[in-house]
mmCIF file of C-alpha atoms in Angstrom:
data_model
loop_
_atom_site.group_PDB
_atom_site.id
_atom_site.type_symbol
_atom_site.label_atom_id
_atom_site.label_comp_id
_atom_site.label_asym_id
_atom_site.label_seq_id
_atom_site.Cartn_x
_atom_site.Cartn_y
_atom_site.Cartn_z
ATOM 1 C CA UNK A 110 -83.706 160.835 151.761
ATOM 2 C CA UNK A 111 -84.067 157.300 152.152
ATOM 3 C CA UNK A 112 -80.859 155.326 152.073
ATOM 4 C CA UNK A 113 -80.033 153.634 148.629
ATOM 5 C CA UNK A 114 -80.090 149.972 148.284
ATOM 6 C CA UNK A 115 -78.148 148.017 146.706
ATOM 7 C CA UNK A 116 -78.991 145.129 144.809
ATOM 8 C CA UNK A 117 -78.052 141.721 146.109
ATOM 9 C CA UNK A 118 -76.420 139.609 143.615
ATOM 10 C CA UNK A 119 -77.896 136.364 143.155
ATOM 11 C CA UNK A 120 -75.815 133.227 144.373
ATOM 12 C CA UNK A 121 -76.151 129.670 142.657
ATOM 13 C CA UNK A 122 -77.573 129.228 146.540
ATOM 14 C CA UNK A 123 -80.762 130.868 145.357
ATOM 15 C CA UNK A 124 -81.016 129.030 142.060
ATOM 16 C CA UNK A 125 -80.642 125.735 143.931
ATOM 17 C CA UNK A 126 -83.513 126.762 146.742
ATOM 18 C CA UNK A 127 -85.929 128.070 143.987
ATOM 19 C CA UNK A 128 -85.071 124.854 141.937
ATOM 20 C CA UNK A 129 -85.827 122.243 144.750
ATOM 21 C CA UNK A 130 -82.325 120.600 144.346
ATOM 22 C CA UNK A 131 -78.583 120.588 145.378
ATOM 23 C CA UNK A 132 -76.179 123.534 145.097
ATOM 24 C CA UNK A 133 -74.292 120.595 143.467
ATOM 25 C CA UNK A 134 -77.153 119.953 141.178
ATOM 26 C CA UNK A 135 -77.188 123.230 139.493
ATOM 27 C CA UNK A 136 -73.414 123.318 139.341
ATOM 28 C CA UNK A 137 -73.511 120.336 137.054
ATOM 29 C CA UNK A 138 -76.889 121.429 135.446
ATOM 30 C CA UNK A 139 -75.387 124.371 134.087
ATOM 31 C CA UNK A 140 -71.426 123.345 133.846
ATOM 32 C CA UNK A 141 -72.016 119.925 132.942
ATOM 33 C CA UNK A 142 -75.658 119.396 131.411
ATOM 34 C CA UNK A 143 -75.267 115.235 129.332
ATOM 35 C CA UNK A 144 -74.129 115.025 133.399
ATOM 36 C CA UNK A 145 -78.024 115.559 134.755
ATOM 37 C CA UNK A 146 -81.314 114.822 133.203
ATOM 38 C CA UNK A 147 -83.070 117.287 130.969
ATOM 39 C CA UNK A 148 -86.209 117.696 132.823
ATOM 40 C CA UNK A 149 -83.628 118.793 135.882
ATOM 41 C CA UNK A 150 -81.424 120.977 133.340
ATOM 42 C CA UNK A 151 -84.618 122.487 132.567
ATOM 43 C CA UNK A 152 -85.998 123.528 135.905
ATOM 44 C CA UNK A 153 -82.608 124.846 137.046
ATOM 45 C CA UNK A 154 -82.370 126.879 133.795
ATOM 46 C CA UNK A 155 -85.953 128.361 134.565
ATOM 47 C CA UNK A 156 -84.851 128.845 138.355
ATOM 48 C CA UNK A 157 -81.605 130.462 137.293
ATOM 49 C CA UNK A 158 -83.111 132.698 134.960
ATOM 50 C CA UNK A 159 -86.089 133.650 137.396
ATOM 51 C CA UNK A 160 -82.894 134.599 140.281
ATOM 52 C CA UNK A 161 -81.345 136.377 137.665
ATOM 53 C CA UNK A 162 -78.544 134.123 138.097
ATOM 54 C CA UNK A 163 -75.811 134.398 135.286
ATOM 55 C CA UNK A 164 -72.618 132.024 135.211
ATOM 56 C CA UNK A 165 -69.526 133.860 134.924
ATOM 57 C CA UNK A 166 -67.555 132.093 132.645
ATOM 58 C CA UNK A 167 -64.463 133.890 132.652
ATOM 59 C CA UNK A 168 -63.694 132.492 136.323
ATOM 60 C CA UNK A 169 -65.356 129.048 135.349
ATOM 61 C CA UNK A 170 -63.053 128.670 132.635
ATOM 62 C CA UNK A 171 -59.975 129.811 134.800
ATOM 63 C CA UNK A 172 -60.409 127.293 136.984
ATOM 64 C CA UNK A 173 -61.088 124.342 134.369
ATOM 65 C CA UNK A 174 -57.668 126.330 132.687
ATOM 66 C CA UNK A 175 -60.208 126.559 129.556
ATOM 67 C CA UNK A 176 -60.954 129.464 127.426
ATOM 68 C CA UNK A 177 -63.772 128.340 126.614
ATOM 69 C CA UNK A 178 -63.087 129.310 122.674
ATOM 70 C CA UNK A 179 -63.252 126.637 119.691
ATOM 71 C CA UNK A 180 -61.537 127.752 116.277
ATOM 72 C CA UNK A 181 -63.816 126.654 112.939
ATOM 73 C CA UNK A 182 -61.490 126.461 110.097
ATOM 74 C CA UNK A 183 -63.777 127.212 106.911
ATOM 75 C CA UNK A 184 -62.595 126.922 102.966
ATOM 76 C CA UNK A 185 -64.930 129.863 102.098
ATOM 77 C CA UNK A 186 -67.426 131.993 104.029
ATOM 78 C CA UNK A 187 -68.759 133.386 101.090
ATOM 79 C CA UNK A 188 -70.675 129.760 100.304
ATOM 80 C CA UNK A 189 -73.868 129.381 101.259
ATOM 81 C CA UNK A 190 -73.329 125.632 102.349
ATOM 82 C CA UNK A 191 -71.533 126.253 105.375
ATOM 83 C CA UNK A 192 -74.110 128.210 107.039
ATOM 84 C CA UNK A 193 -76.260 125.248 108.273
ATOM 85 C CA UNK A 194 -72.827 123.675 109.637
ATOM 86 C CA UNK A 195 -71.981 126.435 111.417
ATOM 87 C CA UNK A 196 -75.227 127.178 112.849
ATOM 88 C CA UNK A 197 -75.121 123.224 113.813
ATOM 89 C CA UNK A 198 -71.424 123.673 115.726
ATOM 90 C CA UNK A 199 -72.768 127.113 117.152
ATOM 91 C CA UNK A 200 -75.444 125.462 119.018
ATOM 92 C CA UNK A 201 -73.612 122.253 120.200
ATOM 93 C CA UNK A 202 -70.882 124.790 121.558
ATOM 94 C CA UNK A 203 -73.174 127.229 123.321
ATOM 95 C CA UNK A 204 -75.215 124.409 125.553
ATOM 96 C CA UNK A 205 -71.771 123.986 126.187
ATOM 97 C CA UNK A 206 -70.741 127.234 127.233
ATOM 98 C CA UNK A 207 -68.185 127.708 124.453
ATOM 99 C CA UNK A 208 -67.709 130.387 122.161
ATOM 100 C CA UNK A 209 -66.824 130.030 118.283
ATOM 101 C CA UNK A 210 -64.237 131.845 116.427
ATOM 102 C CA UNK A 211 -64.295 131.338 112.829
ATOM 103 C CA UNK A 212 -61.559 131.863 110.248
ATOM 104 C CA UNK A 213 -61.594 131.607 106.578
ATOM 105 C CA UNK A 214 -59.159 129.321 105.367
ATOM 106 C CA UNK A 215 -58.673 131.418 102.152
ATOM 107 C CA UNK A 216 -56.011 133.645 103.593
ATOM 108 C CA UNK A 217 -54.864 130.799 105.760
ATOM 109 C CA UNK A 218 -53.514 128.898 102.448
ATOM 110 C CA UNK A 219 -51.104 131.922 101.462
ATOM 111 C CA UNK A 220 -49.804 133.025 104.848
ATOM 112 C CA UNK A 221 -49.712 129.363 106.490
ATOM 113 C CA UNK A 222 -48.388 131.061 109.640
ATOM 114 C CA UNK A 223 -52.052 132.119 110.398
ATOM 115 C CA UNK A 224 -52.983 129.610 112.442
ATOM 116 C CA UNK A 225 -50.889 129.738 114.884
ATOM 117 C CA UNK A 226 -51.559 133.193 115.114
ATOM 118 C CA UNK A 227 -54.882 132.709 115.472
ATOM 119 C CA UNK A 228 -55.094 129.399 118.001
ATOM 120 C CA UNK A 229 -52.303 131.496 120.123
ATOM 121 C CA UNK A 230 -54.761 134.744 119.969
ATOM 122 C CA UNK A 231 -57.522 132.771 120.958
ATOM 123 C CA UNK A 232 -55.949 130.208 123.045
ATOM 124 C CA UNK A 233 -58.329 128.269 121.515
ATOM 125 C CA UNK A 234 -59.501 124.627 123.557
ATOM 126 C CA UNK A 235 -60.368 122.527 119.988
ATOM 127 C CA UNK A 236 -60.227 122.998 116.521
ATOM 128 C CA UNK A 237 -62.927 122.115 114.024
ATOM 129 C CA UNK A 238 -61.757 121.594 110.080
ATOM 130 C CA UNK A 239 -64.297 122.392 106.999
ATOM 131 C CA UNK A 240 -61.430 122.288 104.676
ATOM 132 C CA UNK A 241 -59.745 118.614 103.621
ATOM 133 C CA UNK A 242 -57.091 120.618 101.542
ATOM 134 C CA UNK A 243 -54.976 122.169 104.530
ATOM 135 C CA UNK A 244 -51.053 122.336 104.074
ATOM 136 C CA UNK A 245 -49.332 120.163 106.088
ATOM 137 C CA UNK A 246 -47.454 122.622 107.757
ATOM 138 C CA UNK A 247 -50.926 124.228 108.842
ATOM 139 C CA UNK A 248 -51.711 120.986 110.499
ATOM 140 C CA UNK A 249 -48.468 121.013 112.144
ATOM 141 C CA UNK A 250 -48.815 124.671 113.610
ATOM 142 C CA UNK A 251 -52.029 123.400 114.428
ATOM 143 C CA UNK A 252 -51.951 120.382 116.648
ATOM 144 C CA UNK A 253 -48.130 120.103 116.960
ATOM 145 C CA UNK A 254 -46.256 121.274 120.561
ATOM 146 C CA UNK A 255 -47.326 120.182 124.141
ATOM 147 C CA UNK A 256 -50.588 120.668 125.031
ATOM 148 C CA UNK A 257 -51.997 121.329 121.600
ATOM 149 C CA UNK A 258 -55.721 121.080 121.309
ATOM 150 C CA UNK A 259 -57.945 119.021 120.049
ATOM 151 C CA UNK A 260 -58.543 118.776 116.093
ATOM 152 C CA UNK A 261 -61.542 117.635 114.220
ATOM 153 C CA UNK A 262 -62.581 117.496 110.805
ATOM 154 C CA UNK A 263 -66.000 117.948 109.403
ATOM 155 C CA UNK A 264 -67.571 117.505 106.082
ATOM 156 C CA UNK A 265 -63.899 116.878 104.692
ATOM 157 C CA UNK A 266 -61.509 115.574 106.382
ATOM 158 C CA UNK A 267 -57.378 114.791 106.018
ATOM 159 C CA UNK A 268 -56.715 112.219 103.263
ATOM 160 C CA UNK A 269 -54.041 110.515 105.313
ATOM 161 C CA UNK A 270 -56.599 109.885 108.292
ATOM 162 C CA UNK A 271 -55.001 110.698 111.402
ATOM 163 C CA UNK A 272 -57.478 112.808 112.101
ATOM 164 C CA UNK A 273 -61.375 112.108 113.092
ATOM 165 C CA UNK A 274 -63.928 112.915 111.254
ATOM 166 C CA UNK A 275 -67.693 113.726 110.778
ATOM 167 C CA UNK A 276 -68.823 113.782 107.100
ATOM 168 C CA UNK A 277 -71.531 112.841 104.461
ATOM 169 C CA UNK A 278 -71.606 109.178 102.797
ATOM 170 C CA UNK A 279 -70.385 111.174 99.424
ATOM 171 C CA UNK A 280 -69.805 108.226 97.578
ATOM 172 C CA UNK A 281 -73.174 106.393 98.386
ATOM 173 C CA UNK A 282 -75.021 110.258 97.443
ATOM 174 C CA UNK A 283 -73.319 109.918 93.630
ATOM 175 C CA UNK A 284 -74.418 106.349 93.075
ATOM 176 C CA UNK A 285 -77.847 107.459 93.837
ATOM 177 C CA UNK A 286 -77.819 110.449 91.561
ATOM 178 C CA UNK A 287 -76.324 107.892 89.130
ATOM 179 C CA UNK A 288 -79.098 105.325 89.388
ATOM 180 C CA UNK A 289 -81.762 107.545 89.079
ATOM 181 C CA UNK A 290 -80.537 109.347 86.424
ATOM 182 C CA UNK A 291 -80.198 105.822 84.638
ATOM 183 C CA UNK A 292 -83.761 105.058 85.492
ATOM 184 C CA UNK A 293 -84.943 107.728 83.190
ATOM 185 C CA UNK A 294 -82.826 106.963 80.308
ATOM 186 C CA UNK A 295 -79.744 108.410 80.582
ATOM 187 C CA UNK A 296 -76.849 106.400 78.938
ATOM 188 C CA UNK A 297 -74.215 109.334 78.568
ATOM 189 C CA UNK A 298 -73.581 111.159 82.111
ATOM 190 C CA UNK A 299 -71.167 113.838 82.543
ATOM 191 C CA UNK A 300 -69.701 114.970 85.830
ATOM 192 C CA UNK A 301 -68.973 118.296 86.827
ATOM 193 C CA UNK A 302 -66.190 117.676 89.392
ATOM 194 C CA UNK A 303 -65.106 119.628 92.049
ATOM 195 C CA UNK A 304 -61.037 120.216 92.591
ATOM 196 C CA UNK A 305 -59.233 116.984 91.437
ATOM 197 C CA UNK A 306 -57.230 116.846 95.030
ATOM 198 C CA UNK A 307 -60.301 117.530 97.164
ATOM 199 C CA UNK A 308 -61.378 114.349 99.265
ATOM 200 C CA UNK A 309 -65.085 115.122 98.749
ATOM 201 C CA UNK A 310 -64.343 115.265 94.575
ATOM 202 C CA UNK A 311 -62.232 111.715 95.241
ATOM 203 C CA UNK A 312 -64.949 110.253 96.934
ATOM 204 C CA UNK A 313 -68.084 111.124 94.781
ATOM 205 C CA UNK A 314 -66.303 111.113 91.536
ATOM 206 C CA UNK A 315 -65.777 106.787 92.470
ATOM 207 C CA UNK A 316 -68.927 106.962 93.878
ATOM 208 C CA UNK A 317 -70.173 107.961 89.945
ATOM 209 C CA UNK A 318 -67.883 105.433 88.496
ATOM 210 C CA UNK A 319 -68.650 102.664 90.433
ATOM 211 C CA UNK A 320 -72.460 102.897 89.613
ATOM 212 C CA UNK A 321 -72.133 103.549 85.962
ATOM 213 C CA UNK A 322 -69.828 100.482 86.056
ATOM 214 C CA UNK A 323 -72.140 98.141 87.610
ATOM 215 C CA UNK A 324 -75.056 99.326 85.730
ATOM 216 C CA UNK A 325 -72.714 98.664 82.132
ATOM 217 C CA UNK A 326 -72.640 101.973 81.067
ATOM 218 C CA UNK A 327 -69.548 103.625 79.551
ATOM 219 C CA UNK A 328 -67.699 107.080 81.052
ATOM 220 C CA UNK A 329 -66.151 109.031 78.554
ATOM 221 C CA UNK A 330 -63.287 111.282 79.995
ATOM 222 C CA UNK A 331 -64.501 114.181 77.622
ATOM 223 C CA UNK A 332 -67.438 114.791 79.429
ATOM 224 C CA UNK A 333 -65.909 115.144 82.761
ATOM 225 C CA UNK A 334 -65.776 119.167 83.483
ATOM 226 C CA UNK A 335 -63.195 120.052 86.353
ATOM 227 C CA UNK A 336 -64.341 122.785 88.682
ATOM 228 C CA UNK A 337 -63.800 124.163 92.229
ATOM 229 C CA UNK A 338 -67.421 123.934 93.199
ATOM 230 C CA UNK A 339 -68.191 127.327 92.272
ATOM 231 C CA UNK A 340 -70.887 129.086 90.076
ATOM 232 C CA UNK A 341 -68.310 129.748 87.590
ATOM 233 C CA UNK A 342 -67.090 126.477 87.459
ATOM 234 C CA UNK A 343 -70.449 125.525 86.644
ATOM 235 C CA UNK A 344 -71.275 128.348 83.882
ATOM 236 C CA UNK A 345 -67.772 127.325 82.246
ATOM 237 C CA UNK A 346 -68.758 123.898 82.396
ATOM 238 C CA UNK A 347 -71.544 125.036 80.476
ATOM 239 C CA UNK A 348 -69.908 126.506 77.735
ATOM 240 C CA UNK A 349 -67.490 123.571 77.260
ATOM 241 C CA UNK A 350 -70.900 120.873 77.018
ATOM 242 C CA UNK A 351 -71.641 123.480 74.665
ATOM 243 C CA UNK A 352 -69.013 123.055 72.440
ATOM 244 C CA UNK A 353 -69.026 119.232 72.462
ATOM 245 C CA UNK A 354 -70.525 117.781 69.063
ATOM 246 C CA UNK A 355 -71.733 114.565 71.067
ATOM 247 C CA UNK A 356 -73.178 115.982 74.258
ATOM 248 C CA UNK A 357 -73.798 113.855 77.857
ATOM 249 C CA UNK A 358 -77.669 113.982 77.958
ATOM 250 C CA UNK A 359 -77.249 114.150 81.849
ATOM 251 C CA UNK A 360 -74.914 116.254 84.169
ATOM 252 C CA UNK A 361 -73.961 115.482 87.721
ATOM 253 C CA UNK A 362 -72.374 117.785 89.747
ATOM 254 C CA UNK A 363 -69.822 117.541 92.646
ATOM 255 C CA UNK A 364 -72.135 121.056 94.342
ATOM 256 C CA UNK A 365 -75.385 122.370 94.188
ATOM 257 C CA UNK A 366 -73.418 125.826 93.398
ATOM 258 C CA UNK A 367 -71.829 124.684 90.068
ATOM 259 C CA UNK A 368 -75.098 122.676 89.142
ATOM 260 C CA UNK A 369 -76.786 126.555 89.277
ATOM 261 C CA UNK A 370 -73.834 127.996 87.276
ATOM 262 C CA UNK A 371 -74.321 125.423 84.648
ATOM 263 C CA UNK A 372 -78.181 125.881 84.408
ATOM 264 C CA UNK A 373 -78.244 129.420 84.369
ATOM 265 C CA UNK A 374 -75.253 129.647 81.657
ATOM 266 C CA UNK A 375 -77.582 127.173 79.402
ATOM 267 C CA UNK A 376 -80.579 129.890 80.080
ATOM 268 C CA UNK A 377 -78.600 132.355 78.586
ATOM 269 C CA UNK A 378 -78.202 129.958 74.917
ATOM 270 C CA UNK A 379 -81.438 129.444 75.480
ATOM 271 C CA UNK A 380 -80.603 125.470 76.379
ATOM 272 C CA UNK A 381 -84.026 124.690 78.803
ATOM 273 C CA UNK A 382 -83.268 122.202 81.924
ATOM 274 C CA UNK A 383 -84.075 119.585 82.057
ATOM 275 C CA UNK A 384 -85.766 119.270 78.014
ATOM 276 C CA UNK A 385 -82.220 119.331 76.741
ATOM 277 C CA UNK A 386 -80.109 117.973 79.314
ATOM 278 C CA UNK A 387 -81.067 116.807 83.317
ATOM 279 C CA UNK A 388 -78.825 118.335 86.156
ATOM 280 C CA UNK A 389 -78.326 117.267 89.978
ATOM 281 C CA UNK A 390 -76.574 118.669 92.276
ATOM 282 C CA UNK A 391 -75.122 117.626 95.716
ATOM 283 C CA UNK A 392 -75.897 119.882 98.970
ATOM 284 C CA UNK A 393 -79.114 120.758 98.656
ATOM 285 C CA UNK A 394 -78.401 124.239 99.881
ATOM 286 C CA UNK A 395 -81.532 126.328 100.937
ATOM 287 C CA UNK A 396 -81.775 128.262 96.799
ATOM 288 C CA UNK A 397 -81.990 124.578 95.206
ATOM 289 C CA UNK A 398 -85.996 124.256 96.219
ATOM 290 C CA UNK A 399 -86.671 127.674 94.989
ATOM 291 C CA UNK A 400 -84.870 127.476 92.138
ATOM 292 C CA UNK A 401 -86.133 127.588 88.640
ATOM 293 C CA UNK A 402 -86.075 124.598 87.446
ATOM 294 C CA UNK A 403 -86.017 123.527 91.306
ATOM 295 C CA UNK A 404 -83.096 121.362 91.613
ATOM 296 C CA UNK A 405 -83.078 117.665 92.100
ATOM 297 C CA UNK A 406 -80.051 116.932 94.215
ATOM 298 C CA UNK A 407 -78.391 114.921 97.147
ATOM 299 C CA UNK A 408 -79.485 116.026 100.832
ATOM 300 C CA UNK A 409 -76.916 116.470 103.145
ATOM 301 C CA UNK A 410 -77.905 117.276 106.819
ATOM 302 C CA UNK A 411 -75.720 119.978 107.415
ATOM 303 C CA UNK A 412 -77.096 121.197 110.444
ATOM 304 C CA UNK A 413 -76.735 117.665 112.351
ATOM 305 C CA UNK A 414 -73.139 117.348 110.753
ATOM 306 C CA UNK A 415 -71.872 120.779 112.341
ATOM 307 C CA UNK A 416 -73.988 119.663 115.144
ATOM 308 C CA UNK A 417 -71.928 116.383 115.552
ATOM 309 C CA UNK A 418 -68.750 117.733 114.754
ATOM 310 C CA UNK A 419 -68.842 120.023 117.957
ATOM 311 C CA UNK A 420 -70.253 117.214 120.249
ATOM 312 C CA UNK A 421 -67.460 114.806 119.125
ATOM 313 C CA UNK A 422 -64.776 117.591 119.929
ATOM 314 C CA UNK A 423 -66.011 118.624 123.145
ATOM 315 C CA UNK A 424 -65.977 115.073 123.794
ATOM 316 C CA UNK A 425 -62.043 115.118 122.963
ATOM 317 C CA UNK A 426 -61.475 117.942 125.056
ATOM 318 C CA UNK A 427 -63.395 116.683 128.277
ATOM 319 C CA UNK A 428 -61.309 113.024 127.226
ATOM 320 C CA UNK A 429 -58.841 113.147 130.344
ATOM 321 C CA UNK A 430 -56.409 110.094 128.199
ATOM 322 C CA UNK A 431 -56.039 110.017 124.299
ATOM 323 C CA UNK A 432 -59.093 109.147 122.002
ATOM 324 C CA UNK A 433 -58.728 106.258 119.310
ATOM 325 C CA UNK A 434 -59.758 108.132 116.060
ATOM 326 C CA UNK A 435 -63.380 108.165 115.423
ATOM 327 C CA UNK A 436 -64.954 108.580 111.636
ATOM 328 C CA UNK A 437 -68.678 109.285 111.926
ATOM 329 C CA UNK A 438 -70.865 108.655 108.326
ATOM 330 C CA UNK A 439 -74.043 110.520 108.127
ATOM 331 C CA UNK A 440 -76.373 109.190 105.302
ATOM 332 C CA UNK A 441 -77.804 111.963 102.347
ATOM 333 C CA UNK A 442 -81.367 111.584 100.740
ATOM 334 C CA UNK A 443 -81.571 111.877 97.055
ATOM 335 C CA UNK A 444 -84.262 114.692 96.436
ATOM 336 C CA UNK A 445 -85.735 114.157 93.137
ATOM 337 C CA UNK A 446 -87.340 117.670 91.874
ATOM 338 C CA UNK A 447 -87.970 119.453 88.431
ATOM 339 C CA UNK A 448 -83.955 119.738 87.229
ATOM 340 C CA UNK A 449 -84.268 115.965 85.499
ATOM 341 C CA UNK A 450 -86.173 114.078 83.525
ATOM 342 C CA UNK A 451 -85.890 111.687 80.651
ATOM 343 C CA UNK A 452 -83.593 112.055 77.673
ATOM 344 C CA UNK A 453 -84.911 113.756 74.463
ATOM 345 C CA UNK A 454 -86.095 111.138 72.311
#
């Protein structure tokens, strides 16, 4: 019987002589790839996968005394909206060679303690933040102590501002649901507002009043709904516009989720959208095209904000001195589809 060999193991040697470049090369091609060009990255990725080359990260992050784990912090997994930012962070993180551990801030608001649990679980390298509403003492557990890590907000962010930031120009998205909803006619416009602490409801709620102020028409408190950005928020919403004797001819909404719970609430009174009353949203989740009526409603790029958000950490954690803070606007798009048109005559 022949003797049984056993397979060699390939070495980042064999990557580099298949690739045509330094052993140093491919070290920083696949530990370090904004350090190398992408045409290189690329032909060490195809030489390394051709060896059968695989990094061990376990010993790479050892050495850089990294786990190599980033902790997303997210108000509600059960939303649709935060699937595009996490898919965003997910692929930032993995060119990266990070993992990302995801926890549902939900619980986190009850038992505060949580976190720390969690980021001393994990030993977690950075932080990202969907949720603007954390306690304070979740912060604190968060980032306080020596050699805390990294923390980063996205989509909301802390109202005090110690904290960077990616996010959504949400005031500049209301004035343009504003405006065109004043192009067609509309002189009474409701809102359908998101929590009344939530930075996101602060900031498109004055984008809404700034525009109907500077186009001279009036706001009457009665027709602003308070939600929590929900479906039912939106179908109760519905039921109060409902019961109004002098009804808002237009409705804008702090979500795209709410702006479907109102809609569908009105389907079942058999109030059409948009002959009775025009709706628009904010998100412009994946449903809103396919939607009936499709919704008009403000684009955010999700994917390129979770996208960012992970970039902009990583860059905090590979910082070797302190970062100043950093607030990065991304602009929306007002999609204009079948939920509005203008007012009953």
């Amino acid at each position: 019987m022949p003797p049984i060999m056993e397979k060699k193991t390939p070495k980042i040697t064999d990557v580099a002589r298949l690739a045509g470049v330094s052993t140093a090369t491919v070290s920083r091609a696949l530990s370090k790839p904004e350090t190398v060009a992408e045409s290189t990255r690329n032909i060490v990725l195809a030489a390394a996968e051709k060896a059968g080359y695989r990094v061990n990260l376990s010993a790479r992050n050892l050495r850089r005394q990294r786990t190599g784990t980033i902790v997303v912090l997210v108000p509600n997994l059960g939303n649709p909206f935060f699937s595009e930012i996490l898919a965003g962070i997910e692929t930032a993180l993995s060119k990266a060679d990070f993992n990302m551990f995801v926890v549902d801030t939900k619980l986190v608001h009850i038992k505060p303690h949580l976190v720390s649990e969690y980021l001393h679980a994990t030993r977690a390298d950075g932080i990202i933040a969907l949720d603007g509403s954390l306690p304070d003492e979740v912060l604190s557990a968060a980032t306080s102590g020596r050699g805390a890590p990294p923390m980063i907000f996205a989509c909301e962010w802390s109202p005090n501002g110690e904290f960077s930031s990616v996010r959504a120009n949400n005031a500049r998205g209301s004035e343009l649901a504003i405006s065109h909803l004043a192009e067609l006619g509309h002189r009474n416009i409701g809102i359908i507002s998101g929590p009344k602490d939530n930075v996101l409801t602060q900031s498109r709620s004055a984008g809404v009043l700034a525009r109907l102020e500077a186009l001279g028409l009036p706001f009457d408190p009665r027709h602003l709904f308070q939600g929590d950005f929900s479906l039912d928020a939106g179908a109760r919403a519905a039921l109060s516009w409902l019961d109004l004797t002098e009804r808002p001819s237009a409705l804008f909404c702090d979500s795209d989720q709410m702006a479907f719970g109102f809609i569908s609430e009105l389907a079942r009174h058999g109030v059409p959208v948009p002959d009775d009353v025009s709706v628009v949203g904010f998100d412009d989740i994946d449903i809103a095209s396919r939607y009936i009526p499709a919704l008009t409603t403000l684009h955010q790029p999700r994917y390129r904000l979770g996208f960012s958000a992970a970039e902009m950490l990583l860059g905090h954690i590979r910082s070797t001195s302190s970062l100043a803070i950093e607030t990065k606007i991304l602009e929306v798009e007002l999609i204009i589809r079948d939920s509005t048109s203008a007012p009953k005559a």
